[in-house]
Short mmCIF file of C-alpha atoms and ligand atoms in Angstrom, two decimals:
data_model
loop_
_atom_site.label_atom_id
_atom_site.label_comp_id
_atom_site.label_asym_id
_atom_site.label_seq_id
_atom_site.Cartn_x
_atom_site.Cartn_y
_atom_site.Cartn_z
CA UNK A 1 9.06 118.70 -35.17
CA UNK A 2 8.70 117.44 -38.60
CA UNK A 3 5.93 114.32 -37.45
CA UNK A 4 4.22 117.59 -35.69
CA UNK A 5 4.59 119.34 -39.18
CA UNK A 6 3.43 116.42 -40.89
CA UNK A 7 0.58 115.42 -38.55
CA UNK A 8 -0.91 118.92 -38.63
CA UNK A 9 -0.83 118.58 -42.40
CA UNK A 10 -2.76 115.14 -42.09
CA UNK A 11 -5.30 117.19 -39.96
CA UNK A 12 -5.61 120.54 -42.33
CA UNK A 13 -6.13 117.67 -44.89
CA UNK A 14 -8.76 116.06 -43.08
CA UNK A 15 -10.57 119.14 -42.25
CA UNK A 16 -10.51 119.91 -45.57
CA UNK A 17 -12.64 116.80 -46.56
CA UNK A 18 -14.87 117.10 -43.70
CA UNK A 19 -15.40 120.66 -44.61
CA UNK A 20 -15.39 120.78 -48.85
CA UNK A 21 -17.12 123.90 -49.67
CA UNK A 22 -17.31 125.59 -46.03
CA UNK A 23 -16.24 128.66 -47.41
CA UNK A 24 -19.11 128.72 -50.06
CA UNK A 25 -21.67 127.52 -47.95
CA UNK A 26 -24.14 130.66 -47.53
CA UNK A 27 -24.91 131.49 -44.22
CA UNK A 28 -28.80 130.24 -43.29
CA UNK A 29 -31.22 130.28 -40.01
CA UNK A 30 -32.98 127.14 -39.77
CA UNK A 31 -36.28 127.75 -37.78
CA UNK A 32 -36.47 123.35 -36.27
CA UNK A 33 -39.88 123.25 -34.73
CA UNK A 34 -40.59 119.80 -32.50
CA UNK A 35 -43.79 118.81 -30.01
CA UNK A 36 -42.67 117.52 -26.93
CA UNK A 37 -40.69 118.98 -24.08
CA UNK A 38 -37.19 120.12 -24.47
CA UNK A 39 -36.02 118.02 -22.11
CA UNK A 40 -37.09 114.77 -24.22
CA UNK A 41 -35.81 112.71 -27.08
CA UNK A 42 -37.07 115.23 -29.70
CA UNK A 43 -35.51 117.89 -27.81
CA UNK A 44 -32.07 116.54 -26.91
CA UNK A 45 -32.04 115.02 -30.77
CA UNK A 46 -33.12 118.49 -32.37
CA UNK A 47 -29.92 119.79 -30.41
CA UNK A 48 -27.65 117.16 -31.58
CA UNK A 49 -28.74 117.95 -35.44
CA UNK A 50 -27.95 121.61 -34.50
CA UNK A 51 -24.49 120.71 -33.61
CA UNK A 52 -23.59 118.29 -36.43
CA UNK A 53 -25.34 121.16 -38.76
CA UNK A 54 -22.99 124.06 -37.27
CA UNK A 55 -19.85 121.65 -37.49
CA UNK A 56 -20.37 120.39 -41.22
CA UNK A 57 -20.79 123.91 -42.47
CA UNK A 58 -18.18 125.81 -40.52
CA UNK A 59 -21.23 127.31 -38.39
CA UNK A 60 -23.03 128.79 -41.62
CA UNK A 61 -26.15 126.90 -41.19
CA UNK A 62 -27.20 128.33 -37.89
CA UNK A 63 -30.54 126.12 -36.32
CA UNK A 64 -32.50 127.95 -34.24
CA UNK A 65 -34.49 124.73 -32.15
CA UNK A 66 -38.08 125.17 -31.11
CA UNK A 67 -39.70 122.50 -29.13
CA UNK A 68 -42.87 122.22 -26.72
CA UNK A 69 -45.00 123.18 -30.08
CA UNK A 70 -44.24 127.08 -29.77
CA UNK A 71 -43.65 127.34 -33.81
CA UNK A 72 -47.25 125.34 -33.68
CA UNK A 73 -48.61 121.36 -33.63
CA UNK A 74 -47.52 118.99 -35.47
CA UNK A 75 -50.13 119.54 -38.66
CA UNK A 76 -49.59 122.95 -38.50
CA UNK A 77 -45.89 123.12 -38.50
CA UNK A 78 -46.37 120.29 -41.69
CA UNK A 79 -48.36 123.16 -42.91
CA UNK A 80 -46.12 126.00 -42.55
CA UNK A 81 -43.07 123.54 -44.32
CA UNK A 82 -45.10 122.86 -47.12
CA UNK A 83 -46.16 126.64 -47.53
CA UNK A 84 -42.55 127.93 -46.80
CA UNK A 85 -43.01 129.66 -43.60
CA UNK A 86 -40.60 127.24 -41.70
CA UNK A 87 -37.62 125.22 -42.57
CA UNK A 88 -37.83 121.91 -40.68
CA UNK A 89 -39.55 119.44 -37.90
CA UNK A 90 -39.44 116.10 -36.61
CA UNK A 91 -42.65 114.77 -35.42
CA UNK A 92 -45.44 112.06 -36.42
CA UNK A 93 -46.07 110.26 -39.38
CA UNK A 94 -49.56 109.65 -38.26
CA UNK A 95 -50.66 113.52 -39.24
CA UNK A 96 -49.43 113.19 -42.99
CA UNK A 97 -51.75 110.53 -43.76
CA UNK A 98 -54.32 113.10 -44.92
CA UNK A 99 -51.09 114.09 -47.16
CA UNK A 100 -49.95 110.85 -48.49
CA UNK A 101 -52.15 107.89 -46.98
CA UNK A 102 -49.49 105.22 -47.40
CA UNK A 103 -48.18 106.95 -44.38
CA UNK A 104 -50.89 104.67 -42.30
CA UNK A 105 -48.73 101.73 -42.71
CA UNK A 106 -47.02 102.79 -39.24
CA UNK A 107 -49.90 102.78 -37.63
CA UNK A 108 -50.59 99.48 -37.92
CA UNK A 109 -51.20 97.70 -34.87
CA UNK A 110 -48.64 94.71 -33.71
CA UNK A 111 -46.88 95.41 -37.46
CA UNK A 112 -42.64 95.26 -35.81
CA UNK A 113 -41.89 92.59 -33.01
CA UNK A 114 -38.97 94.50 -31.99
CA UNK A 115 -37.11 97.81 -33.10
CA UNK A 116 -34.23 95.64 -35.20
CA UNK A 117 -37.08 95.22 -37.63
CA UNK A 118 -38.40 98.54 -37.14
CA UNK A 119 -35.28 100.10 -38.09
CA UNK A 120 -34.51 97.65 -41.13
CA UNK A 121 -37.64 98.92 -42.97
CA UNK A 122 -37.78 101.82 -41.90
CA UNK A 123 -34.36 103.01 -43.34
CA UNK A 124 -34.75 100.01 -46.52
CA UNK A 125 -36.36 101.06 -49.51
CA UNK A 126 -40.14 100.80 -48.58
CA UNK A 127 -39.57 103.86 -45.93
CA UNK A 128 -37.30 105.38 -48.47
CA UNK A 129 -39.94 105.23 -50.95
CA UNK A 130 -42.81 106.85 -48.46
CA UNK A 131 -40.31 109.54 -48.28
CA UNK A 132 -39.68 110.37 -51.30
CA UNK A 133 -43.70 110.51 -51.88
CA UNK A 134 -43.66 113.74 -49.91
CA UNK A 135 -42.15 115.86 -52.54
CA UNK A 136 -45.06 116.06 -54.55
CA UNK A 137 -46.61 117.52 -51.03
CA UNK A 138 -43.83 120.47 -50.74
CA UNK A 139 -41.98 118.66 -48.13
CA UNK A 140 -39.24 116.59 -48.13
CA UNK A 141 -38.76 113.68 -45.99
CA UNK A 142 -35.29 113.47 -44.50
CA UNK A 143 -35.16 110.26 -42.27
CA UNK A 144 -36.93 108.93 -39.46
CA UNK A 145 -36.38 108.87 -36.06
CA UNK A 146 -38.19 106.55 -32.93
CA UNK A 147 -41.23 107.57 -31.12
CA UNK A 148 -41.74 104.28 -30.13
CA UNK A 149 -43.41 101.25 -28.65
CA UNK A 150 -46.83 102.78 -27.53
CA UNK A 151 -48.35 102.12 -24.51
CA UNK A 152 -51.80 103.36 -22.70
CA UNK A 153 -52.64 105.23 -19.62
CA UNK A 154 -55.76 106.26 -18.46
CA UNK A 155 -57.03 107.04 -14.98
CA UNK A 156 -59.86 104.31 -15.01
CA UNK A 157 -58.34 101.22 -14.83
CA UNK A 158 -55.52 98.61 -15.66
CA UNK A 159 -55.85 97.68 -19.52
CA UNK A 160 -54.70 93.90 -18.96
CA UNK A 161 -57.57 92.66 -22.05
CA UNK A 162 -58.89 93.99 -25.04
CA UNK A 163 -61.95 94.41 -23.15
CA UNK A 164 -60.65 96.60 -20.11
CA UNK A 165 -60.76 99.44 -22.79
CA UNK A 166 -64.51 99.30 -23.00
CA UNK A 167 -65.84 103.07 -22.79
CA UNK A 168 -62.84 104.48 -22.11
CA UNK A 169 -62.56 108.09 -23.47
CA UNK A 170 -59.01 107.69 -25.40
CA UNK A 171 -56.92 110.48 -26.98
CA UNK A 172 -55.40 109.45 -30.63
CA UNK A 173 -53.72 111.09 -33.28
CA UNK A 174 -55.54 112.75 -36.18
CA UNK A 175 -55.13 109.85 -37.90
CA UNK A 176 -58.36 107.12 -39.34
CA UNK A 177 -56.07 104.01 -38.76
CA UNK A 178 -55.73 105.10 -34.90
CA UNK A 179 -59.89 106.25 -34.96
CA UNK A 180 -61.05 102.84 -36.89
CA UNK A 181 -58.77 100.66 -34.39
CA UNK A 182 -59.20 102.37 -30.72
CA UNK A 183 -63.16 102.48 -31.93
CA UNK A 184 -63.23 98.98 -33.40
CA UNK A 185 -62.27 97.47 -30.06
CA UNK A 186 -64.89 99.47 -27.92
CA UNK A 187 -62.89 102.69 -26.70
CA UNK A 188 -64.51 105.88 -27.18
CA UNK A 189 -61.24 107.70 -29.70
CA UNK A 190 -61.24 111.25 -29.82
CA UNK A 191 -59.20 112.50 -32.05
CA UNK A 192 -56.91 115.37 -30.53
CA UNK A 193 -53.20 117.64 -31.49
CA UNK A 194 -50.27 116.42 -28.96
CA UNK A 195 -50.08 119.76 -28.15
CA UNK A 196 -53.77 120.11 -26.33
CA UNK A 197 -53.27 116.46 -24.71
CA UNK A 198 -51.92 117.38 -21.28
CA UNK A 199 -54.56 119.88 -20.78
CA UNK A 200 -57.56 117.59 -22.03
CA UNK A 201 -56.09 114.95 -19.50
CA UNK A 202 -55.84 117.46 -16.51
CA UNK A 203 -59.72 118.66 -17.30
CA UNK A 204 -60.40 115.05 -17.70
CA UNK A 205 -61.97 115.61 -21.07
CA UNK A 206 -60.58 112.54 -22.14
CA UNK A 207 -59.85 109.29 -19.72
CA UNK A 208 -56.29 108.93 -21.26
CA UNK A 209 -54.14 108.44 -24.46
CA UNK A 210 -51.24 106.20 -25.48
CA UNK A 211 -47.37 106.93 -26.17
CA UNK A 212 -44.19 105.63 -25.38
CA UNK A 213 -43.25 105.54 -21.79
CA UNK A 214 -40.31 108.46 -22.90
CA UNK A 215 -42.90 110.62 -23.22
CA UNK A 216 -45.20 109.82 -20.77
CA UNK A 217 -42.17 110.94 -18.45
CA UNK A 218 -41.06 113.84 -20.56
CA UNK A 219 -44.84 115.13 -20.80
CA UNK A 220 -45.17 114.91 -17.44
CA UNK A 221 -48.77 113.28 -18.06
CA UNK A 222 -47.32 110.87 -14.57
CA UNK A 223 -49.06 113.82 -13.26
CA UNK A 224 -52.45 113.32 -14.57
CA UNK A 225 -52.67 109.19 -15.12
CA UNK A 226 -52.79 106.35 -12.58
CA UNK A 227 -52.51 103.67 -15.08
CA UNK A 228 -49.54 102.61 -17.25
CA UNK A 229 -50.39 99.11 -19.22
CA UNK A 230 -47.42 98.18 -20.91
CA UNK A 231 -49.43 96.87 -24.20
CA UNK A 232 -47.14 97.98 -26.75
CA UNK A 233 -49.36 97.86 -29.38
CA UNK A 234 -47.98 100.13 -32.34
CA UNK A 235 -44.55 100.68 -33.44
CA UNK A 236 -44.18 104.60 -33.95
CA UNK A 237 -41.72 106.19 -35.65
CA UNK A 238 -41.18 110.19 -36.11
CA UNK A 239 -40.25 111.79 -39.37
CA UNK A 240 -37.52 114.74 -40.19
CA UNK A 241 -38.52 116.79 -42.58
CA UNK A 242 -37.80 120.08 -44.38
CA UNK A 243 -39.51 122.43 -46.36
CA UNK A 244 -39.19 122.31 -50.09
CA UNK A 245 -39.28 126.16 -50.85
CA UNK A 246 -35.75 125.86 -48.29
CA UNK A 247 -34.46 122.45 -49.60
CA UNK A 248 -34.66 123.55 -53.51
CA UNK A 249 -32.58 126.85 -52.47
CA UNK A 250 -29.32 124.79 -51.32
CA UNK A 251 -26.69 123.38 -53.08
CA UNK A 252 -25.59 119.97 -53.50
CA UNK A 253 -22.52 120.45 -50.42
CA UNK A 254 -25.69 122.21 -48.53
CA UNK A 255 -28.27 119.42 -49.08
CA UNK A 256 -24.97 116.71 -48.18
CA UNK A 257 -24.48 118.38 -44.99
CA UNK A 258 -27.86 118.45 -43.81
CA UNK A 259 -28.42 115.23 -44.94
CA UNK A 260 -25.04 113.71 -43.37
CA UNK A 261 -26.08 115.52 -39.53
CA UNK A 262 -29.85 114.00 -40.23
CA UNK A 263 -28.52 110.88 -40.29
CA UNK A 264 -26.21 111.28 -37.41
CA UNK A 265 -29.30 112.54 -35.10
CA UNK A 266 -31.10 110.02 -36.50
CA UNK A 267 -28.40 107.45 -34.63
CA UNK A 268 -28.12 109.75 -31.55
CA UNK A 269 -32.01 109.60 -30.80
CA UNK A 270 -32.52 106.03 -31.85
CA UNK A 271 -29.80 105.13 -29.27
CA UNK A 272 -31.31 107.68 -26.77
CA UNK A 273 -34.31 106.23 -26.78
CA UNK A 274 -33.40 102.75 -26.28
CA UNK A 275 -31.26 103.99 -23.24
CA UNK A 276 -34.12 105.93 -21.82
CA UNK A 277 -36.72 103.47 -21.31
CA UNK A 278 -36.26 101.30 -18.74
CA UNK A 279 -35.25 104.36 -16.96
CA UNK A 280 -37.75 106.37 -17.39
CA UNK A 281 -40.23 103.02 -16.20
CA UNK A 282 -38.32 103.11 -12.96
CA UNK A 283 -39.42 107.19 -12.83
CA UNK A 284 -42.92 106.54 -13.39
CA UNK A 285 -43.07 103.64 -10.94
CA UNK A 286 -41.53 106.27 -8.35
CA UNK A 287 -43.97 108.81 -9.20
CA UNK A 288 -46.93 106.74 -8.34
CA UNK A 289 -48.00 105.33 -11.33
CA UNK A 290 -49.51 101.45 -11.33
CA UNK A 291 -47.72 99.47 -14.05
CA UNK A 292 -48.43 96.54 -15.23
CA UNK A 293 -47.72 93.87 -18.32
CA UNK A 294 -50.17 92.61 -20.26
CA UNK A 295 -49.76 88.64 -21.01
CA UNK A 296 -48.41 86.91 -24.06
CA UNK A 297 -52.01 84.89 -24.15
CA UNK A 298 -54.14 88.71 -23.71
CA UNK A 299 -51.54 90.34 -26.48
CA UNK A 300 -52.88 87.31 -28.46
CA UNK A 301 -56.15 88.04 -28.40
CA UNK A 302 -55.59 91.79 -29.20
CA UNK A 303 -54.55 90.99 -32.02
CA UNK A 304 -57.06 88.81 -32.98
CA UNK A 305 -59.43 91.75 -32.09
CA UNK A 306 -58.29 94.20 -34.83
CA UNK A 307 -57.30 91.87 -37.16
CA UNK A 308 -60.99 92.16 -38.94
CA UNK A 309 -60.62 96.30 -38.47
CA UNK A 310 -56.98 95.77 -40.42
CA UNK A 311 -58.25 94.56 -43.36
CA UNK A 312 -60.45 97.47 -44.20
CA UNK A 313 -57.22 99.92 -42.91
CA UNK A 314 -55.56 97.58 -45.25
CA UNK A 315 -57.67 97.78 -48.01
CA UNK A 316 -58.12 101.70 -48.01
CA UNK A 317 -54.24 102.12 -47.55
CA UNK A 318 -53.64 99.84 -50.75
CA UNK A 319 -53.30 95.86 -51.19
CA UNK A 320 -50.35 96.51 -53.65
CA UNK A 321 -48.65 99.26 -50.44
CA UNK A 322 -49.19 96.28 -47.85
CA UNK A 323 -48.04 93.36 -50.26
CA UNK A 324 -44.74 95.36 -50.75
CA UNK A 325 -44.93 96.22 -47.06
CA UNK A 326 -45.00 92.12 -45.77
CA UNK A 327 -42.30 91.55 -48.43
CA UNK A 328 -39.65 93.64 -46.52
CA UNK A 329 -40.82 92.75 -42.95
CA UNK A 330 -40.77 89.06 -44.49
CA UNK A 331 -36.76 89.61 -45.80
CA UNK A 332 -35.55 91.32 -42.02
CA UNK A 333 -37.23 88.00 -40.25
CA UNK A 334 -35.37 85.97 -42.57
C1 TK8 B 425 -45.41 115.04 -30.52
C2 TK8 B 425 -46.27 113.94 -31.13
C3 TK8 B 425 -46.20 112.65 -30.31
C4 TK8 B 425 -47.12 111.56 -30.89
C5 TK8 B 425 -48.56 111.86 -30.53
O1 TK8 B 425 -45.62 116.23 -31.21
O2 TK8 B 425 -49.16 112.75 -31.13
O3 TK8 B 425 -49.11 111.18 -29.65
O4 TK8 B 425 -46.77 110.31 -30.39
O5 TK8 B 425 -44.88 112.17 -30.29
O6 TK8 B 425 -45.82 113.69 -32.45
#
């Protein structure tokens, strides 16, 4: 009786931290808006925020999740943050680079051999401090989550060299780093919103496009493609953000919570994603879809192909941005 007593003291007591202003925590609708599918990474991680939000403020913060771009594409939901019309997103980083160009930095080609290092600068002080650029843009950069390793498809042929993707018509994100690269190397980049991609691929406007094999499955674009080339040649992450009009209306416990379930979706989708891959290779393969690798010798020489297109990327992103940049990759590989 009295450890019963005690232990439901411990656990008031504990509720009580997990909870510290519940009570004044005002009641808010959080309109989440995402690109892809619902049943994808974005989607199942928008859902996990949702939960850790409702539990961390006693169910005040209610978020209302949107996915499949319904609340609008990625640019325009950055849009409708920064001009107050909608409280949060996750999507890419490629789109704010009209915003804040540092932002390019992820789209370097061949820039993280493995997600370890993706993850260390990412969440180090270099991301932190792309974040934290965003402010002066009305939005507010929460953390980042993983798009990642991208790969191409394309209803042509295998990409097994830099030169298979000779003429191909190739969907990229609004983004110059993606248009100066995919062009550089003889691909024919047309610059198009996620949210229009299935459609151009189905009408065969464009040949094909490149994303992590996640998506490929969750956007069904199996449908659509014949070719998966495993070439893995840019690390993408996605970014959580809110709007500022919302974020400067909270209070400290309000800004803690949503910062504290961030975080935890943040873990959830990371982990997600690195469970979902090989599985959703083994989907592909059983819808029909020719995979193949492309060697260590031909990754080589694909680097060696953009590496004169880098330095002008390079150059317009900022020497001082990239010196800081190879510092912290430098440090993780230590
Ligand atoms: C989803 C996009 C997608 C990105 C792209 O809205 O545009 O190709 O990789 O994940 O953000």
């Amino acid at each position: 009786m009295k450890r019963t007593i005690i232990s439901l003291g411990v656990a008031a007591v504990a509720l009580m931290a997990a909870l510290p202003a519940a009570a004044e925590i005002k009641p808010r609708i959080i309109r989440f808006g995402y690109g892809l599918n619902e049943d994808s990474l974005q989607g199942r991680g928008a859902r996990h925020f949702a939960e850790e939000l409702a539990k961390a403020t006693g169910d005040k913060h209610k978020v209302r999740t949107f996915g499949a771009a319904t609340l609008g594409s990625d640019m325009q939901m950055q849009n409708a943050l920064a001009g107050g019309a909608q409280e949060m997103m996750v999507g890419s980083t490629a789109t704010l680079v009209g915003l804040v160009k540092e932002f390019g930095v992820w789209d370097l080609p061949f820039l993280f051999n493995n997600e370890k290092e993706a993850d260390a600068v990412l969440d180090g002080p270099f991301g932190q401090k792309l974040l934290d650029k965003l402010a002066e843009k009305d939005l507010i950069g929460l953390v980042y989550w993983e798009n990642g390793f991208r790969n191409m498809t394309n209803t042509k042929r295998p990409i097994n060299s830099v030169e298979d993707l000779k003429g191909i018509k190739l969907r990229v994100m609004q983004n110059p780093v993606f248009l100066d690269v995919f062009n550089g190397v003889g691909a024919n980049a047309v610059p198009l919103a996620f949210s229009e991609l299935f459609s151009a691929l189905e009408t065969k406007a464009v040949d094909g496009q490149e994303n992590p094999v996640t998506t490929i499955e969750s956007s069904k674009f199996y449908e659509v493609q014949k070719y998966l080339s495993l070439t893995k040649h840019v690390y993408s992450p996605w970014i959580m953000m809110a709007s500022k009009t919302f974020w400067d209306k909270l209070d400290a416990d309000e800004k803690a919570a949503i910062m504290k379930a961030a975080v935890s979706s943040r873990e959830f989708e990371r982990k997600d994603s690195r469970e979902s891959t090989e599985k959703s290779m083994v989907f592909l393969k059983s819808k029909g879809m020719q995979i193949n690798e492309v060697s260590a010798a031909e990754t080589d020489r694909m680097r060696a192909a953009v590496k004169p297109i880098l330095d002008k990327v390079k150059a317009d992103i900022g020497a001082a941005t990239i010196a800081e940049l190879d510092a912290e990759i430098a440090k993780v590989r230590k």
